[in-house]
PDB file of C-alpha atoms in Angstrom:
ATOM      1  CA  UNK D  57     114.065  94.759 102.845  1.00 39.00           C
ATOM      2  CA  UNK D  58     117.178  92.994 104.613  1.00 36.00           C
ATOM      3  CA  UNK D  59     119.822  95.843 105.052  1.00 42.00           C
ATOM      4  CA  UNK D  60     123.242  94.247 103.804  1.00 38.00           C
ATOM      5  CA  UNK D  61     125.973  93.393 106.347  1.00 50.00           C
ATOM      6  CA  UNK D  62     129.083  95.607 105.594  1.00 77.00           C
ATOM      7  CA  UNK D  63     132.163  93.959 104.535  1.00 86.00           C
ATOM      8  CA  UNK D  64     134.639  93.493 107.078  1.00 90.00           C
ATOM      9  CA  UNK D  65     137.257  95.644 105.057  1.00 91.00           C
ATOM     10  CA  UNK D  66     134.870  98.635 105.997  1.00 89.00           C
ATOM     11  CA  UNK D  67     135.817  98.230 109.396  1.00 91.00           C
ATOM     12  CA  UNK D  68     138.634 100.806 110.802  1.00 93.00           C
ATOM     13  CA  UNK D  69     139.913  98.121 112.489  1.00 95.00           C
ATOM     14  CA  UNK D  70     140.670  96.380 109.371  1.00 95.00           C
ATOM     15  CA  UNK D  71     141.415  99.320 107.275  1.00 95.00           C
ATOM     16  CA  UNK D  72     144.356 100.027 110.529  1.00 97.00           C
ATOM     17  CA  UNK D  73     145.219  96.197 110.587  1.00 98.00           C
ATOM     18  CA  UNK D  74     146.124  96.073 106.857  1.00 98.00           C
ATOM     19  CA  UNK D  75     148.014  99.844 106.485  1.00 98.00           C
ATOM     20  CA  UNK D  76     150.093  98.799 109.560  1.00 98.00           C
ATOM     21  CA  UNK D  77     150.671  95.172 107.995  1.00 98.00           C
ATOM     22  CA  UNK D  78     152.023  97.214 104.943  1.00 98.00           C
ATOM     23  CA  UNK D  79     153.958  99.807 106.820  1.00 97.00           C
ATOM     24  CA  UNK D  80     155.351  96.717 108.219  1.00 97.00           C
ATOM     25  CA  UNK D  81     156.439  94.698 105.280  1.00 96.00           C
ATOM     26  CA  UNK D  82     157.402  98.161 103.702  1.00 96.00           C
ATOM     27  CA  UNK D  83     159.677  98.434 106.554  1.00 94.00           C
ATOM     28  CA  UNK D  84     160.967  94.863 106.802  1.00 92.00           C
ATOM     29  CA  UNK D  85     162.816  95.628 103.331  1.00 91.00           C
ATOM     30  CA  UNK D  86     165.230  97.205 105.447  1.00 90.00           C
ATOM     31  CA  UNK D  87     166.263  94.654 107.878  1.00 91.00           C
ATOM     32  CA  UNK D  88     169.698  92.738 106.934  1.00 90.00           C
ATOM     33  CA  UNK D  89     169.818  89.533 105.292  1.00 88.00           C
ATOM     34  CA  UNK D  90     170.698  87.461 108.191  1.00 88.00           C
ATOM     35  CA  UNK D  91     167.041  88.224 109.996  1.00 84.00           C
ATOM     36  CA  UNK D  92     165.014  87.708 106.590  1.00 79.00           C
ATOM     37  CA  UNK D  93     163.683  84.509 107.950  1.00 82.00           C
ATOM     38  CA  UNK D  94     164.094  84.622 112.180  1.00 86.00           C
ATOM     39  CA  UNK D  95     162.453  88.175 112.237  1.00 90.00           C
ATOM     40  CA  UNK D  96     161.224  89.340 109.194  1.00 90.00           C
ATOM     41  CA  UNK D  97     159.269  86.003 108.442  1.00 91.00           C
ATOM     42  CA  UNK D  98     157.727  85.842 111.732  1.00 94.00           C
ATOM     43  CA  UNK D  99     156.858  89.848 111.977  1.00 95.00           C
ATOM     44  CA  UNK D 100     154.993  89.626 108.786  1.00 95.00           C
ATOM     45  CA  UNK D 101     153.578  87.170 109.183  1.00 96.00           C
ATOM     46  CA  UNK D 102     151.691  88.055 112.416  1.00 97.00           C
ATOM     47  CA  UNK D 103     150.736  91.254 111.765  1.00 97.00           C
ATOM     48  CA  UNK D 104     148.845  90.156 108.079  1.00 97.00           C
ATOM     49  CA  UNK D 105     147.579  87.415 110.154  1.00 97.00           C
ATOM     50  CA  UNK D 106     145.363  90.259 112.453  1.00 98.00           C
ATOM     51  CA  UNK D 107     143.453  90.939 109.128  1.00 96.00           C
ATOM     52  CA  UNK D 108     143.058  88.370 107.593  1.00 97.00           C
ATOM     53  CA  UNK D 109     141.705  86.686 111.133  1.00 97.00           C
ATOM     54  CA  UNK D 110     139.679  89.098 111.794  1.00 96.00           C
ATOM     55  CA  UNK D 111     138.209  88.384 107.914  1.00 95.00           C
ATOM     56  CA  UNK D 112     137.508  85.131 109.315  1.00 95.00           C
ATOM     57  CA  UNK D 113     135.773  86.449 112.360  1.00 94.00           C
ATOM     58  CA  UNK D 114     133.542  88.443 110.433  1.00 92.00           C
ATOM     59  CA  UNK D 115     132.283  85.598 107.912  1.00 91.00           C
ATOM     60  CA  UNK D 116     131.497  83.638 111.149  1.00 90.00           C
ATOM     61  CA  UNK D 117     129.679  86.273 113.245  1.00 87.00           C
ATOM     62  CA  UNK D 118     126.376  84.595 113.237  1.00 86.00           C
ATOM     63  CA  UNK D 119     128.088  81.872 115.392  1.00 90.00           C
ATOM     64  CA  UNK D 120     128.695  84.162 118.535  1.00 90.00           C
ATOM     65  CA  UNK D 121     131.521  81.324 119.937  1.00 93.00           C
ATOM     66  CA  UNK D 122     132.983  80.950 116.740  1.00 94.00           C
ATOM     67  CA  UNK D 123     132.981  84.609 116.048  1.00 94.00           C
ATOM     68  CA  UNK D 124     135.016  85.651 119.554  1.00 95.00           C
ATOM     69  CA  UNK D 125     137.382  82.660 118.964  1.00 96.00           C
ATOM     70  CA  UNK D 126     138.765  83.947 115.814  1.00 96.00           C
ATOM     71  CA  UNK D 127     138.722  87.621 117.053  1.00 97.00           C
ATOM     72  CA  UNK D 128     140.843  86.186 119.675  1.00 97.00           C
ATOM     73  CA  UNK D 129     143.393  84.771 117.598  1.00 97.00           C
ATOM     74  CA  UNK D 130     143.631  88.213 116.308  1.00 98.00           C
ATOM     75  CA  UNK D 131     144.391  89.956 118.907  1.00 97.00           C
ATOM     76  CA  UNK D 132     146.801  87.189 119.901  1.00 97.00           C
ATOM     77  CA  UNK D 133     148.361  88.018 116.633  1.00 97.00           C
ATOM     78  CA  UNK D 134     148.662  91.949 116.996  1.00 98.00           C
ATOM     79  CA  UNK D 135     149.877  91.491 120.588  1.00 97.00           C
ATOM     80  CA  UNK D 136     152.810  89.000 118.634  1.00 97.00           C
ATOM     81  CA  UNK D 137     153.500  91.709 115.875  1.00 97.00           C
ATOM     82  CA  UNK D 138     154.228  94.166 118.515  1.00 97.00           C
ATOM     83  CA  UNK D 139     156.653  92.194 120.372  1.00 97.00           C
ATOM     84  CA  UNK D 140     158.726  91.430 116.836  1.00 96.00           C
ATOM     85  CA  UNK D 141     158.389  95.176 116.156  1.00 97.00           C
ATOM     86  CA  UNK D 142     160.209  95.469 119.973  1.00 97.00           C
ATOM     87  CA  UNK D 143     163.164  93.254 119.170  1.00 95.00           C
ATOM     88  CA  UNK D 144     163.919  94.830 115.523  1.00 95.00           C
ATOM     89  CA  UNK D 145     163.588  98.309 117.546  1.00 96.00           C
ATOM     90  CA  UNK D 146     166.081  96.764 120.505  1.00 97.00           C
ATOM     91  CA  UNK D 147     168.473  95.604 117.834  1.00 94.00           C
ATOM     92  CA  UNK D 148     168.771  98.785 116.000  1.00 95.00           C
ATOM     93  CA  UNK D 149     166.610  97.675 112.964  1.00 94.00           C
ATOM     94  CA  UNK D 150     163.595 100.384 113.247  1.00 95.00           C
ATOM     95  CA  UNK D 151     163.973 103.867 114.332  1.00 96.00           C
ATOM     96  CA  UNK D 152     162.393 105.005 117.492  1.00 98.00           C
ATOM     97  CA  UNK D 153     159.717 107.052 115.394  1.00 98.00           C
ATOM     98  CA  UNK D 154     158.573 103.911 113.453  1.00 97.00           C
ATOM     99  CA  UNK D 155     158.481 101.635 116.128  1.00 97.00           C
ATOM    100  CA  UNK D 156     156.301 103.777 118.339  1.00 98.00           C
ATOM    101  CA  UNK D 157     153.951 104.812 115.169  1.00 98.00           C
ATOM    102  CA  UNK D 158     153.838 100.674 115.076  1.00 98.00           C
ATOM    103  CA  UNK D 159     153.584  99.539 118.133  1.00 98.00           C
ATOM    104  CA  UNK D 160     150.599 102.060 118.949  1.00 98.00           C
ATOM    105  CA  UNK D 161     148.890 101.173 115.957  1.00 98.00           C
ATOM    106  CA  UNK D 162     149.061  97.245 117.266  1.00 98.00           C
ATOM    107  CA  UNK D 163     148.045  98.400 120.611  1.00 98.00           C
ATOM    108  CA  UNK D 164     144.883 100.350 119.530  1.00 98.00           C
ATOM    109  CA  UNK D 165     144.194  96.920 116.933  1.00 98.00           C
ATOM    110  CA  UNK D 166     144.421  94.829 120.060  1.00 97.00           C
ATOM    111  CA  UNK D 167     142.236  97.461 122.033  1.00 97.00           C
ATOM    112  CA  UNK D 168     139.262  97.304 119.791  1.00 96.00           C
ATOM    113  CA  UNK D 169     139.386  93.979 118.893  1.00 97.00           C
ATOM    114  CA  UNK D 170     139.247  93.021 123.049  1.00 96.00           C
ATOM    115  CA  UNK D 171     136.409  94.935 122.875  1.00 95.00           C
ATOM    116  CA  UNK D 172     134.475  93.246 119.878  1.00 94.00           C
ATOM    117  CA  UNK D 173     134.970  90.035 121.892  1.00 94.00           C
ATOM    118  CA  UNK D 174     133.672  91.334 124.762  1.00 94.00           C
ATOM    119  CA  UNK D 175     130.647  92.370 122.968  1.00 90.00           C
ATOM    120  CA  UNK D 176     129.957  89.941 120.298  1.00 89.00           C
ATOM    121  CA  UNK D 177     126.096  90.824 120.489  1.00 87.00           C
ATOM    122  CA  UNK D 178     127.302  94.534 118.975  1.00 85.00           C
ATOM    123  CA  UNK D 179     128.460  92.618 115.831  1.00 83.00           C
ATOM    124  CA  UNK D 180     126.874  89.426 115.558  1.00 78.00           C
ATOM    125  CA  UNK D 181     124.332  88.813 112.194  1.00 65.00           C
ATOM    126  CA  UNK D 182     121.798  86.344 112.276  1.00 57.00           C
ATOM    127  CA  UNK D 183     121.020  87.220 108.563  1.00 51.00           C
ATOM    128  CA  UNK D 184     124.023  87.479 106.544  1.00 48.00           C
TER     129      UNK D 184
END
C-alpha cells in the first residue's frame, strides 16, 4: 500500500505562513486610510502570497526544479512581507511588540523554507 502524501496545510510552515498572514490582515485594519492601497495592499498581499506559493510548491514536488522555484518565490515573498511590516513599524503604524512577533515569524518562514530548497530530495514525491 502507497502511504498518502500529507497535505501541504499540515506543514508548520504553512500552518505559521497563514496565522501570520492573518495576524497581518487583522492588523492592517488599523492602518489609516491614506496607506489602504500603498501599504496595506502590498503587505497583504505578500505575506498570503508565502502560503499560497508554497501550496504551489507542494503540488509540484515531484518536479524537483519546479518544486525549489516556487519555494523560492516564497521565501522571496516572506522576505517582502517583512520589509512592509518595517515601514508600517518606522511610521508609527504597528507597535514595537507586533512588529517583532511579525517580523520573527517571517524570518523563521524564510528560514525553513531556504532550507526545503536546499533539500528538495527531503520533500520531493515521485508518487503523489
Amino acid at each position: 500500500m502507497v502511504k498518502l502524501a500529507i497535505d501541504c496545510r499540515d506543514l508548520d510552515v504553512y500552518q505559521i505562513s497563514m496565522g501570520a498572514a492573518m495576524k497581518v490582515y487583522e492588523l492592517s485594519k488599523q492602518l489609516p486610510y491614506r496607506e489602504r492601497f500603498p501599504m496595506t495592499d502590498q503587505m497583504t498581499r505578500s505575506s498570503r502570497s508565502v502560503c499560497a506559493d508554497l501550496s504551489e510548491a507542494w503540488r509540484k514536488r515531484r518536479y524537483p526544479k519546479a518544486f525549489v522555484a516556487a519555494i523560492n518565490i516564497a521565501e522571496g515573498e516572506a522576505s517582502e512581507t517583512r520589509v512592509w511590516l518595517e515601514f508600517a513599524y518606522r511610521c508609527g503604524y504597528l507597535s514595537k511588540d507586533n512588529f517583532d512577533l511579525l517580523d520573527d515569524r517571517f524570518d523563521y518562514i524564510s528560514r525553513v523554507l531556504h532550507r526545503m530548497s536546499r533539500s528538495p530530495d527531503k520533500w520531493i514525491s515521485y508518487r503523489i
